[in-house]
Tab-separated table of C-alpha atoms and ligand atoms in Angstrom:
chain	number	residue	atom	x	y	z
A	15	MET	CA	-1.199	-50.400	-29.297
A	16	ILE	CA	-2.218	-47.380	-27.353
A	17	VAL	CA	-5.726	-47.316	-26.188
A	18	LYS	CA	-8.158	-44.806	-24.983
A	19	PRO	CA	-8.614	-44.654	-21.350
A	20	LYS	CA	-11.099	-46.731	-19.261
A	21	GLY	CA	-14.638	-44.931	-19.270
A	22	THR	CA	-14.071	-42.864	-22.433
A	23	TYR	CA	-14.804	-43.036	-25.981
A	24	ASP	CA	-14.266	-41.517	-29.498
A	25	LEU	CA	-17.139	-40.158	-31.235
A	26	TYR	CA	-17.408	-40.639	-35.004
A	27	GLY	CA	-19.558	-41.600	-37.626
A	28	VAL	CA	-22.827	-41.839	-37.268
A	29	ASP	CA	-22.613	-41.309	-33.376
A	30	GLU	CA	-21.115	-37.778	-34.158
A	31	LYS	CA	-23.820	-36.984	-36.327
A	32	ILE	CA	-26.219	-37.832	-33.944
A	33	TYR	CA	-24.735	-35.558	-31.303
A	34	SER	CA	-24.662	-32.576	-33.808
A	35	TYR	CA	-28.228	-33.694	-34.572
A	36	ILE	CA	-28.835	-33.114	-31.097
A	37	THR	CA	-26.622	-29.552	-30.408
A	38	ASN	CA	-28.339	-28.283	-33.065
A	39	ILE	CA	-31.978	-28.751	-32.035
A	40	VAL	CA	-30.735	-27.473	-28.367
A	41	ASP	CA	-28.998	-24.494	-30.090
A	42	ASP	CA	-32.460	-23.803	-31.993
A	43	TYR	CA	-34.519	-24.088	-29.045
A	44	MET	CA	-32.013	-21.866	-26.875
A	45	ILE	CA	-33.016	-19.227	-29.252
A	46	ASN	CA	-36.369	-19.501	-28.936
A	47	TYR	CA	-36.311	-19.952	-25.157
A	48	ASN	CA	-33.556	-16.447	-24.930
A	49	TYR	CA	-30.666	-18.494	-23.441
A	50	ASP	CA	-26.983	-17.571	-24.310
A	51	LYS	CA	-24.204	-19.924	-24.330
A	52	ILE	CA	-21.369	-19.565	-22.030
A	53	ARG	CA	-17.971	-22.067	-22.052
A	54	THR	CA	-16.029	-22.816	-18.997
A	55	PRO	CA	-12.828	-24.135	-18.533
A	56	ILE	CA	-12.794	-27.914	-18.313
A	57	PHE	CA	-10.409	-27.551	-14.879
A	58	GLU	CA	-10.945	-25.400	-12.256
A	59	ASP	CA	-9.743	-24.632	-8.763
A	60	SER	CA	-10.492	-28.035	-6.412
A	61	GLU	CA	-12.132	-25.758	-3.709
A	62	LEU	CA	-14.821	-24.939	-6.245
A	63	PHE	CA	-16.406	-27.995	-6.231
A	64	HIS	CA	-15.846	-28.997	-2.635
A	65	ARG	CA	-17.848	-25.890	-1.140
A	66	GLY	CA	-19.789	-26.226	-5.070
A	67	VAL	CA	-21.388	-29.684	-5.395
A	68	GLY	CA	-20.604	-30.324	-1.334
A	69	GLU	CA	-18.090	-32.457	0.998
A	70	THR	CA	-20.452	-34.969	1.377
A	71	SER	CA	-21.613	-35.828	-2.294
A	72	ASP	CA	-20.320	-38.698	-3.853
A	73	ILE	CA	-19.164	-36.881	-6.640
A	74	VAL	CA	-16.925	-34.918	-4.483
A	75	THR	CA	-15.817	-38.079	-2.085
A	76	LYS	CA	-14.995	-40.697	-4.210
A	77	GLU	CA	-15.256	-39.522	-8.094
A	78	THR	CA	-13.396	-36.421	-8.940
A	79	TYR	CA	-10.323	-36.135	-10.936
A	80	ASP	CA	-8.267	-34.331	-8.718
A	81	PHE	CA	-4.100	-33.413	-9.262
A	82	GLN	CA	-1.588	-30.954	-8.446
A	83	ASP	CA	-0.518	-28.669	-11.385
A	84	ARG	CA	3.239	-27.979	-11.634
A	85	SER	CA	3.243	-25.015	-9.512
A	86	GLY	CA	1.756	-27.159	-6.945
A	87	ARG	CA	-2.330	-25.907	-7.397
A	88	SER	CA	-5.036	-28.217	-6.541
A	89	VAL	CA	-7.133	-28.520	-9.485
A	90	THR	CA	-9.842	-30.327	-10.393
A	91	LEU	CA	-11.418	-31.535	-13.569
A	92	ARG	CA	-15.247	-30.220	-13.388
A	93	PRO	CA	-17.350	-33.306	-12.259
A	94	GLU	CA	-20.421	-31.250	-13.755
A	95	GLY	CA	-21.390	-27.545	-15.174
A	96	THR	CA	-23.267	-26.005	-12.565
A	97	ALA	CA	-20.360	-24.975	-9.943
A	98	GLY	CA	-18.385	-23.745	-12.929
A	99	VAL	CA	-21.074	-21.605	-14.306
A	100	VAL	CA	-21.537	-19.924	-10.968
A	101	ARG	CA	-17.854	-19.224	-10.209
A	102	SER	CA	-18.364	-17.370	-13.500
A	103	PHE	CA	-21.635	-15.687	-13.096
A	104	ILE	CA	-19.875	-14.370	-9.155
A	105	GLU	CA	-16.315	-13.469	-11.108
A	106	ASN	CA	-17.846	-11.858	-13.954
A	107	LYS	CA	-20.731	-9.545	-11.977
A	108	MET	CA	-23.002	-11.036	-14.400
A	109	TYR	CA	-25.761	-10.010	-11.930
A	110	GLY	CA	-24.737	-6.401	-12.247
A	111	ASN	CA	-27.497	-4.248	-11.418
A	112	ARG	CA	-30.077	-6.461	-13.597
A	113	SER	CA	-33.270	-7.299	-12.290
A	114	ASP	CA	-34.541	-9.763	-15.044
A	115	ALA	CA	-33.434	-13.443	-15.283
A	116	ILE	CA	-30.064	-14.208	-16.634
A	117	LYS	CA	-30.505	-17.264	-18.780
A	118	LEU	CA	-26.973	-19.114	-19.579
A	119	TYR	CA	-26.535	-22.894	-21.114
A	120	TYR	CA	-23.470	-24.921	-22.084
A	121	ASN	CA	-22.302	-27.855	-23.514
A	122	GLY	CA	-19.259	-29.869	-22.288
A	123	THR	CA	-17.452	-32.761	-20.892
A	124	MET	CA	-17.213	-33.566	-17.515
A	125	TYR	CA	-15.075	-36.054	-15.777
A	126	ARG	CA	-15.956	-38.246	-12.760
A	127	TYR	CA	-14.343	-41.292	-11.775
A	128	GLU	CA	-17.121	-43.877	-11.748
A	129	ARG	CA	-17.416	-47.572	-12.409
A	130	PRO	CA	-17.754	-47.983	-15.994
A	131	GLN	CA	-20.905	-49.570	-17.558
A	132	ALA	CA	-24.025	-48.780	-19.736
A	133	GLY	CA	-24.506	-45.222	-20.007
A	134	ARG	CA	-22.065	-44.599	-17.648
A	135	PHE	CA	-18.608	-43.136	-18.480
A	136	ARG	CA	-15.781	-41.343	-16.945
A	137	GLU	CA	-15.708	-38.678	-19.462
A	138	LEU	CA	-19.333	-37.763	-20.005
A	139	THR	CA	-20.945	-34.697	-22.071
A	140	GLN	CA	-23.755	-32.590	-20.605
A	141	ILE	CA	-25.906	-30.065	-22.140
A	142	GLY	CA	-27.203	-27.879	-19.088
A	143	ILE	CA	-28.694	-25.088	-18.397
A	144	GLU	CA	-29.015	-22.179	-15.714
A	145	ALA	CA	-31.301	-19.164	-14.956
A	146	PHE	CA	-29.857	-16.925	-12.425
A	147	ASN	CA	-31.892	-13.790	-10.579
A	148	SER	CA	-35.534	-14.985	-10.193
A	149	ASP	CA	-37.147	-17.340	-7.870
A	150	SER	CA	-40.591	-17.292	-9.777
A	151	VAL	CA	-42.071	-20.649	-10.197
A	152	MET	CA	-42.524	-19.428	-13.899
A	153	ILE	CA	-38.780	-19.611	-14.525
A	154	ASP	CA	-38.881	-23.262	-12.987
A	155	ALA	CA	-41.531	-24.406	-15.114
A	156	GLU	CA	-39.775	-22.848	-18.130
A	157	VAL	CA	-36.612	-24.654	-17.352
A	158	ILE	CA	-38.334	-27.993	-16.475
A	159	SER	CA	-40.738	-27.742	-19.797
A	160	ILE	CA	-37.300	-27.048	-21.921
A	161	GLY	CA	-35.865	-30.321	-21.494
A	162	TYR	CA	-39.094	-32.283	-21.503
A	163	ASN	CA	-39.815	-30.423	-24.773
A	164	ILE	CA	-36.288	-31.241	-26.299
A	165	LEU	CA	-37.053	-34.692	-25.473
A	166	ARG	CA	-39.770	-35.088	-27.277
A	167	GLU	CA	-38.545	-33.592	-30.398
A	168	LEU	CA	-35.761	-35.799	-30.270
A	169	GLY	CA	-38.478	-38.647	-30.485
A	170	LEU	CA	-37.807	-40.096	-26.656
A	171	GLU	CA	-41.086	-40.462	-24.269
A	172	ALA	CA	-39.976	-38.832	-21.161
A	173	VAL	CA	-41.512	-38.238	-17.921
A	174	VAL	CA	-40.465	-35.621	-15.580
A	175	LYS	CA	-40.061	-37.040	-11.791
A	176	LEU	CA	-40.725	-34.436	-9.871
A	177	ASN	CA	-39.773	-33.850	-5.834
A	178	THR	CA	-39.367	-30.758	-3.698
A	179	LEU	CA	-36.899	-30.727	-1.098
A	180	GLY	CA	-38.520	-27.427	0.639
A	181	ASP	CA	-36.875	-24.516	1.897
A	182	THR	CA	-33.734	-24.630	4.682
A	183	GLU	CA	-36.603	-24.747	7.718
A	184	SER	CA	-38.521	-27.470	5.864
A	185	ARG	CA	-36.092	-29.403	4.747
A	186	LEU	CA	-34.056	-29.134	8.961
A	187	ASN	CA	-37.327	-30.273	10.013
A	188	TYR	CA	-37.679	-33.264	7.725
A	189	LYS	CA	-34.215	-34.244	8.234
A	190	LYS	CA	-34.653	-34.437	12.194
A	191	ALA	CA	-37.539	-36.573	11.509
A	192	LEU	CA	-36.175	-38.819	8.916
A	193	VAL	CA	-32.846	-39.228	11.233
A	194	GLU	CA	-35.065	-40.172	14.150
A	195	TYR	CA	-36.946	-42.826	12.366
A	196	LEU	CA	-33.958	-44.650	10.446
A	197	LYS	CA	-31.779	-44.487	13.751
A	198	PRO	CA	-33.538	-47.872	15.344
A	199	HIS	CA	-33.215	-49.758	11.729
A	200	ILE	CA	-29.966	-48.391	10.424
A	201	ASP	CA	-27.911	-51.898	11.318
A	202	SER	CA	-30.181	-53.143	8.464
A	203	LEU	CA	-29.323	-50.808	5.725
A	204	CYS	CA	-26.165	-50.848	3.623
A	205	GLU	CA	-22.636	-49.705	4.552
A	206	ASP	CA	-23.283	-46.135	2.672
A	207	CYS	CA	-26.742	-45.817	4.251
A	208	ARG	CA	-24.904	-46.386	7.846
A	209	ASN	CA	-22.260	-43.608	6.868
A	210	ARG	CA	-25.019	-41.329	5.727
A	211	LEU	CA	-27.274	-41.120	8.268
A	212	GLU	CA	-25.452	-38.227	10.043
A	213	LYS	CA	-23.411	-36.436	7.225
A	214	ASN	CA	-26.604	-36.807	4.490
A	215	PRO	CA	-29.402	-38.632	5.519
A	216	LEU	CA	-31.555	-37.706	2.285
A	217	ARG	CA	-29.320	-39.206	0.166
A	218	ILE	CA	-30.674	-42.804	1.802
A	219	LEU	CA	-33.925	-42.245	0.244
A	220	ASP	CA	-32.462	-42.847	-3.267
A	221	CYS	CA	-30.315	-45.980	-2.062
A	222	LYS	CA	-30.379	-48.792	-5.242
A	223	VAL	CA	-29.212	-51.163	-2.644
A	224	ASP	CA	-31.869	-50.960	-0.342
A	225	ALA	CA	-34.507	-49.650	-2.132
A	226	ASP	CA	-37.130	-52.460	-1.573
A	227	SER	CA	-36.546	-52.798	1.933
A	228	GLU	CA	-39.482	-52.376	4.615
A	229	VAL	CA	-37.454	-49.569	6.124
A	230	LEU	CA	-37.305	-47.351	3.177
A	231	LYS	CA	-40.796	-48.019	2.281
A	232	ASN	CA	-42.018	-46.510	5.211
A	233	VAL	CA	-39.919	-43.576	5.570
A	234	PRO	CA	-41.628	-40.090	7.159
A	235	LYS	CA	-42.306	-37.922	3.754
A	236	ILE	CA	-40.973	-34.879	2.698
A	237	GLN	CA	-44.335	-33.533	1.691
A	238	ASP	CA	-45.479	-33.622	5.666
A	239	TYR	CA	-42.806	-31.637	6.899
A	240	LEU	CA	-43.344	-28.408	4.092
A	241	ASN	CA	-43.799	-25.477	5.724
A	242	ASP	CA	-46.624	-23.190	4.208
A	243	GLU	CA	-44.669	-21.198	1.813
A	244	SER	CA	-42.797	-24.671	0.572
A	245	LYS	CA	-45.775	-25.878	0.051
A	246	LYS	CA	-47.775	-23.650	-1.917
A	247	ARG	CA	-44.895	-22.937	-3.904
A	248	PHE	CA	-44.702	-27.007	-4.841
A	249	THR	CA	-48.363	-26.398	-5.657
A	250	ASP	CA	-48.016	-23.554	-8.030
A	251	LEU	CA	-45.246	-25.297	-9.778
A	252	LYS	CA	-47.267	-28.495	-10.477
A	253	ASN	CA	-50.505	-26.245	-11.831
A	254	ALA	CA	-47.829	-24.233	-14.268
A	255	LEU	CA	-46.398	-27.365	-15.264
A	256	MET	CA	-49.881	-28.933	-15.979
A	257	GLY	CA	-51.009	-25.717	-17.660
A	258	MET	CA	-48.019	-26.194	-20.131
A	259	GLY	CA	-48.779	-29.948	-20.421
A	260	VAL	CA	-45.534	-30.893	-19.280
A	261	GLU	CA	-46.426	-34.917	-18.105
A	262	PHE	CA	-44.803	-35.283	-14.600
A	263	VAL	CA	-45.014	-37.973	-11.512
A	264	VAL	CA	-44.323	-36.490	-7.748
A	265	ASP	CA	-41.736	-38.986	-6.269
A	266	PRO	CA	-40.534	-38.627	-3.154
A	267	LYS	CA	-37.156	-40.497	-3.792
A	268	ILE	CA	-36.155	-37.734	-6.148
A	269	VAL	CA	-33.512	-36.415	-3.610
A	270	ARG	CA	-30.330	-35.450	-6.077
A	271	GLY	CA	-26.811	-36.140	-5.269
A	272	LEU	CA	-25.307	-32.665	-5.250
A	273	ASP	CA	-25.697	-30.906	-2.142
A	274	TYR	CA	-26.656	-27.221	-3.600
A	275	TYR	CA	-30.303	-27.960	-4.110
A	276	ASP	CA	-33.495	-26.605	-2.437
A	277	HIS	CA	-37.115	-26.474	-3.196
A	278	ASP	CA	-37.854	-28.619	-7.066
A	279	VAL	CA	-35.578	-31.314	-7.633
A	280	TRP	CA	-36.631	-33.529	-10.782
A	281	GLU	CA	-34.663	-36.326	-13.034
A	282	TYR	CA	-36.226	-36.915	-16.558
A	283	GLU	CA	-36.703	-40.483	-17.303
A	284	LEU	CA	-37.714	-42.412	-20.026
A	285	VAL	CA	-41.002	-44.054	-19.607
A	286	ASP	CA	-39.713	-47.493	-18.859
A	287	GLY	CA	-38.002	-46.429	-15.940
A	288	SER	CA	-34.192	-46.969	-17.264
A	289	LEU	CA	-31.638	-44.628	-16.448
A	290	ALA	CA	-31.829	-40.464	-15.995
A	291	LEU	CA	-31.528	-38.659	-18.954
A	292	GLY	CA	-31.267	-35.454	-17.488
A	293	ALA	CA	-31.676	-33.803	-14.006
A	294	GLY	CA	-31.946	-30.666	-12.351
A	295	GLY	CA	-33.066	-28.148	-9.646
A	296	ARG	CA	-33.517	-24.958	-7.686
A	297	TYR	CA	-30.504	-23.781	-5.829
A	298	ASN	CA	-31.117	-20.654	-4.199
A	299	GLY	CA	-28.196	-20.630	-1.817
A	300	LEU	CA	-25.280	-21.817	-4.213
A	301	VAL	CA	-24.403	-18.394	-5.470
A	302	GLU	CA	-24.391	-16.562	-1.667
A	303	SER	CA	-21.944	-19.576	-0.528
A	304	LEU	CA	-19.464	-19.304	-3.397
A	305	GLY	CA	-18.705	-15.804	-2.558
A	306	GLY	CA	-21.279	-14.047	-4.382
A	307	PRO	CA	-24.697	-11.965	-3.518
A	308	SER	CA	-28.160	-13.618	-2.194
A	309	VAL	CA	-28.925	-14.909	-6.036
A	310	PRO	CA	-31.827	-17.163	-6.375
A	311	ALA	CA	-30.798	-20.135	-9.550
A	312	VAL	CA	-32.580	-22.834	-11.053
A	313	GLY	CA	-30.884	-25.347	-14.211
A	314	PHE	CA	-30.637	-28.706	-15.325
A	315	ALA	CA	-28.528	-30.889	-17.221
A	316	PHE	CA	-28.929	-33.642	-19.852
A	317	GLY	CA	-26.236	-36.687	-19.946
A	318	VAL	CA	-26.053	-36.368	-23.928
A	319	ASP	CA	-23.650	-39.577	-24.100
A	320	ARG	CA	-26.895	-41.285	-23.074
A	321	LEU	CA	-28.945	-39.619	-25.271
A	322	ILE	CA	-26.708	-40.531	-28.492
A	323	ALA	CA	-27.704	-44.295	-28.233
A	324	LEU	CA	-31.449	-43.375	-27.579
A	325	VAL	CA	-31.896	-41.094	-30.769
A	326	LYS	CA	-30.283	-43.429	-33.064
A	327	ASN	CA	-33.046	-45.492	-33.245
A	328	LYS	CA	-35.352	-42.781	-33.550
A	329	VAL	CA	-34.191	-40.030	-36.414
A	330	LYS	CA	-34.935	-40.935	-39.854
A	331	ASP	CA	-32.341	-42.623	-42.126
A	332	GLN	CA	-32.625	-39.218	-44.125
A	333	THR	CA	-31.115	-37.423	-41.157
A	334	LEU	CA	-27.818	-38.846	-41.360
A	335	GLU	CA	-27.585	-39.570	-44.704
A	336	LYS	CA	-24.953	-37.418	-46.755
A	337	ASN	CA	-26.565	-35.478	-49.154
A	338	ILE	CA	-23.749	-33.719	-51.379
A	339	ASP	CA	-24.814	-31.424	-54.336
A	340	VAL	CA	-22.375	-32.530	-56.925
A	341	PHE	CA	-19.677	-35.183	-57.507
A	342	ILE	CA	-16.562	-33.946	-60.312
A	343	MET	CA	-15.522	-36.883	-62.205
A	344	SER	CA	-12.055	-36.821	-63.484
A	345	VAL	CA	-9.516	-39.359	-64.564
A	346	ASN	CA	-6.284	-37.757	-65.460
A	347	GLU	CA	-4.314	-35.353	-64.715
A	348	GLU	CA	-5.477	-32.535	-66.805
A	349	GLU	CA	-9.153	-33.416	-65.821
A	350	ASN	CA	-7.716	-33.519	-61.697
A	351	ILE	CA	-6.423	-29.959	-62.347
A	352	TYR	CA	-10.191	-28.711	-63.816
A	353	ALA	CA	-11.992	-30.735	-61.170
A	354	LEU	CA	-10.002	-28.765	-58.246
A	355	LYS	CA	-10.394	-25.755	-60.238
A	356	ILE	CA	-14.373	-25.878	-60.521
A	357	SER	CA	-14.778	-27.479	-56.638
A	358	GLN	CA	-13.127	-24.562	-55.697
A	359	GLU	CA	-15.279	-22.402	-57.349
A	360	LEU	CA	-18.727	-24.171	-56.326
A	361	ARG	CA	-17.463	-24.498	-52.326
A	362	LEU	CA	-17.122	-21.049	-52.288
A	363	ASN	CA	-20.261	-20.362	-53.824
A	364	ASN	CA	-21.977	-22.446	-51.001
A	365	ILE	CA	-22.283	-25.491	-53.470
A	366	SER	CA	-20.938	-28.998	-51.687
A	367	CYS	CA	-19.265	-31.279	-53.649
A	368	GLU	CA	-16.716	-33.678	-53.666
A	369	ILE	CA	-13.997	-34.860	-55.780
A	370	ASN	CA	-12.028	-37.953	-56.803
A	371	SER	CA	-9.240	-37.255	-54.470
A	372	ALA	CA	-8.885	-41.308	-53.978
A	373	ASN	CA	-7.701	-41.609	-57.284
A	374	LEU	CA	-10.750	-44.181	-58.172
A	375	SER	CA	-11.630	-45.547	-61.280
A	376	PHE	CA	-14.677	-44.080	-63.441
A	377	LYS	CA	-16.916	-47.088	-62.046
A	378	GLY	CA	-15.905	-46.574	-58.875
A	379	GLN	CA	-16.383	-42.648	-59.132
A	380	PHE	CA	-20.068	-43.220	-59.839
A	381	LYS	CA	-20.375	-45.677	-56.592
A	382	GLN	CA	-18.954	-43.107	-54.945
A	383	ALA	CA	-21.088	-40.377	-56.042
A	384	ASP	CA	-23.937	-42.565	-55.067
A	385	LYS	CA	-22.714	-43.104	-51.526
A	386	LEU	CA	-22.325	-39.570	-51.018
A	387	GLY	CA	-25.991	-38.816	-52.058
A	388	ALA	CA	-24.745	-36.352	-55.020
A	389	LYS	CA	-27.533	-34.826	-56.861
A	390	GLN	CA	-25.672	-33.738	-59.964
A	391	LEU	CA	-22.452	-34.973	-61.516
A	392	ILE	CA	-19.937	-33.051	-63.331
A	393	ILE	CA	-18.362	-35.029	-65.647
A	394	LEU	CA	-14.505	-34.121	-67.271
A	395	ASN	CA	-12.967	-35.515	-70.588
A	396	SER	CA	-10.184	-33.638	-72.104
A	397	GLU	CA	-12.353	-33.187	-75.575
A	398	ASP	CA	-15.335	-31.379	-74.004
A	399	LEU	CA	-12.581	-29.419	-71.708
A	400	ALA	CA	-10.493	-28.005	-74.871
A	401	LYS	CA	-13.880	-26.551	-76.182
A	402	GLY	CA	-14.382	-24.655	-72.427
A	403	LEU	CA	-17.575	-26.769	-71.776
A	404	VAL	CA	-18.319	-29.390	-68.884
A	405	ASN	CA	-20.850	-32.040	-68.923
A	406	VAL	CA	-23.473	-32.100	-66.354
A	407	LYS	CA	-25.345	-35.612	-65.771
A	408	ASP	CA	-28.297	-34.969	-63.019
A	409	ASN	CA	-27.759	-38.148	-61.106
A	410	GLN	CA	-31.607	-38.797	-60.306
A	411	THR	CA	-33.115	-38.276	-64.058
A	412	LYS	CA	-29.975	-39.334	-65.634
A	413	GLU	CA	-30.342	-36.378	-68.349
A	414	GLU	CA	-27.078	-34.682	-69.300
A	415	LYS	CA	-26.316	-31.200	-70.483
A	416	LYS	CA	-23.077	-29.585	-71.738
A	417	VAL	CA	-22.369	-26.365	-70.041
A	418	ASP	CA	-19.893	-23.479	-70.689
A	419	GLU	CA	-17.403	-24.224	-67.640
A	420	SER	CA	-17.390	-20.241	-66.943
A	421	GLU	CA	-21.457	-20.535	-66.205
A	422	ILE	CA	-20.782	-23.439	-64.303
A	423	VAL	CA	-22.041	-22.244	-60.634
A	424	ASP	CA	-24.752	-20.236	-62.258
A	425	TYR	CA	-26.088	-23.630	-63.715
A	426	ILE	CA	-25.782	-25.672	-60.851
A	427	SER	CA	-27.404	-22.944	-58.309
A	428	GLY	CA	-30.173	-22.908	-61.029
A	429	ILE	CA	-31.125	-26.877	-60.811
A	430	ILE	CA	-30.189	-28.196	-56.981
B	508	LIG	P1	-26.297	-35.065	-12.383
B	508	LIG	O1	-27.264	-35.417	-11.947
B	508	LIG	O2	-25.293	-35.298	-11.728
B	508	LIG	O3	-26.922	-33.051	-12.112
B	508	LIG	O4	-25.955	-34.960	-14.121
B	508	LIG	C1	-26.719	-34.631	-15.067
B	508	LIG	C2	-27.022	-35.859	-15.916
B	508	LIG	O5	-25.641	-36.036	-16.476
B	508	LIG	C3	-27.934	-36.970	-15.625
B	508	LIG	O6	-28.827	-37.223	-15.208
B	508	LIG	C4	-27.054	-38.125	-16.544
B	508	LIG	O7	-27.946	-38.202	-17.658
B	508	LIG	C5	-25.813	-37.644	-17.002
B	508	LIG	N1	-24.507	-37.993	-16.133
B	508	LIG	C6	-24.068	-38.170	-14.653
B	508	LIG	N2	-23.013	-39.132	-14.603
B	508	LIG	C7	-23.379	-39.562	-15.651
B	508	LIG	C8	-21.848	-40.902	-16.452
B	508	LIG	N3	-21.199	-41.210	-15.555
B	508	LIG	N4	-22.216	-41.027	-17.635
B	508	LIG	C9	-23.174	-40.435	-18.006
B	508	LIG	N5	-24.011	-39.938	-18.169
B	508	LIG	C10	-23.649	-39.154	-16.634
B	508	LIG	C11	-25.550	-32.572	-12.553
B	508	LIG	O8	-24.836	-32.866	-13.072
B	508	LIG	C12	-26.486	-30.945	-12.263
B	508	LIG	N6	-25.014	-30.112	-12.409
B	508	LIG	C13	-27.540	-30.595	-12.854
B	508	LIG	C14	-28.088	-28.996	-12.927
B	508	LIG	C15	-27.864	-28.194	-13.362
B	508	LIG	N7	-28.869	-28.635	-11.819
B	508	LIG	C16	-28.825	-27.708	-12.041
B	508	LIG	N8	-28.110	-27.094	-12.519
């Protein structure tokens, strides 16, 4: 038997319904917030992720699916959505002469060669949003609140863990202070931390191995190294979020694993502090570093796979139940032909229905109709059909009525 690749899963049944339920809610939200959908390729030129996500990030150094195509081009399965959207934004000159915010969202599979475990997959699905062309904290607050509100709508009590990495000047000063502080203690930290000291010292702050060490508990805090402008920006953002009623906690350990962020970064976590449900931040330098003009941007992405399991416990059974309008019952060839004809008319008139396509017994069809939540039954029999009539039975009240076959669409439309 050929089995699915490690770290992937098939989405069907209830889980697929939950996935569609989540994406429908997001699609509705995005209309309210005036975001347009974008689809970009699943594979891109490898260089995009090396330059975009960052040479020192775990994602690029350890987790990308890189391969050469048959012409020897180096391509990579996208590990995340932001770099591809930025590439498309630049290539299609979406910035044009616009001075308004350009707001995009996406939904698709990403690929990371991670060690599969609960909530961590090699093929993962993200729903992400990216807002370009505005440096105002209004857009940061809007973007953060979208994720927060969607999680609430899904019944999940999530909190925003918020931090700032400041602007380039603040970050450089902080990195310097951090390296000076860590250097004398570095031998007591794990191998990953030792490797990160020179290349990406900020990542040491969110190390899971050394999280409880005294060394990391006493590290200098970025808040003490922010210049006035970065400080003001962070205060304005916190005030805006408070005004909107978005619950957040400032967590200096949130530094993010991708290299492109500056200013605010955040993660959505369940109140019990388990896996991150989503994460994002501002990335004002990325568009320019990928060859575009200097355009500020901010965004986040949810891990949909993680949401599915959680939402499954929350949604009412009703949301997942099948609820077709009509089940058409037939037992012989003549009735089957009528069943097909009537089903065609109903479906083309936007009435959902099912027929006896698996040749079930009369009793079996009643059971099947109940399983599908059919509101009405059309019970065909040759005698009535010869007179141009069909039997319609209300599956709740059990009342029956003979209806002229030529009027069946109007009759059903009137009662469902
Ligand atoms: P990220 O933190 O790498 O950020 O991923 C965002 C979310 O995707 C995570 O919070 C998590 O829920 C989910 N996720 C990541 N890896 C896995 C995995 N292996 N299995 C299941 N879920 C996973 C980004 O990808 C950025 N592009 C977000 C962003 C958008 N920043 C600005 N704009």
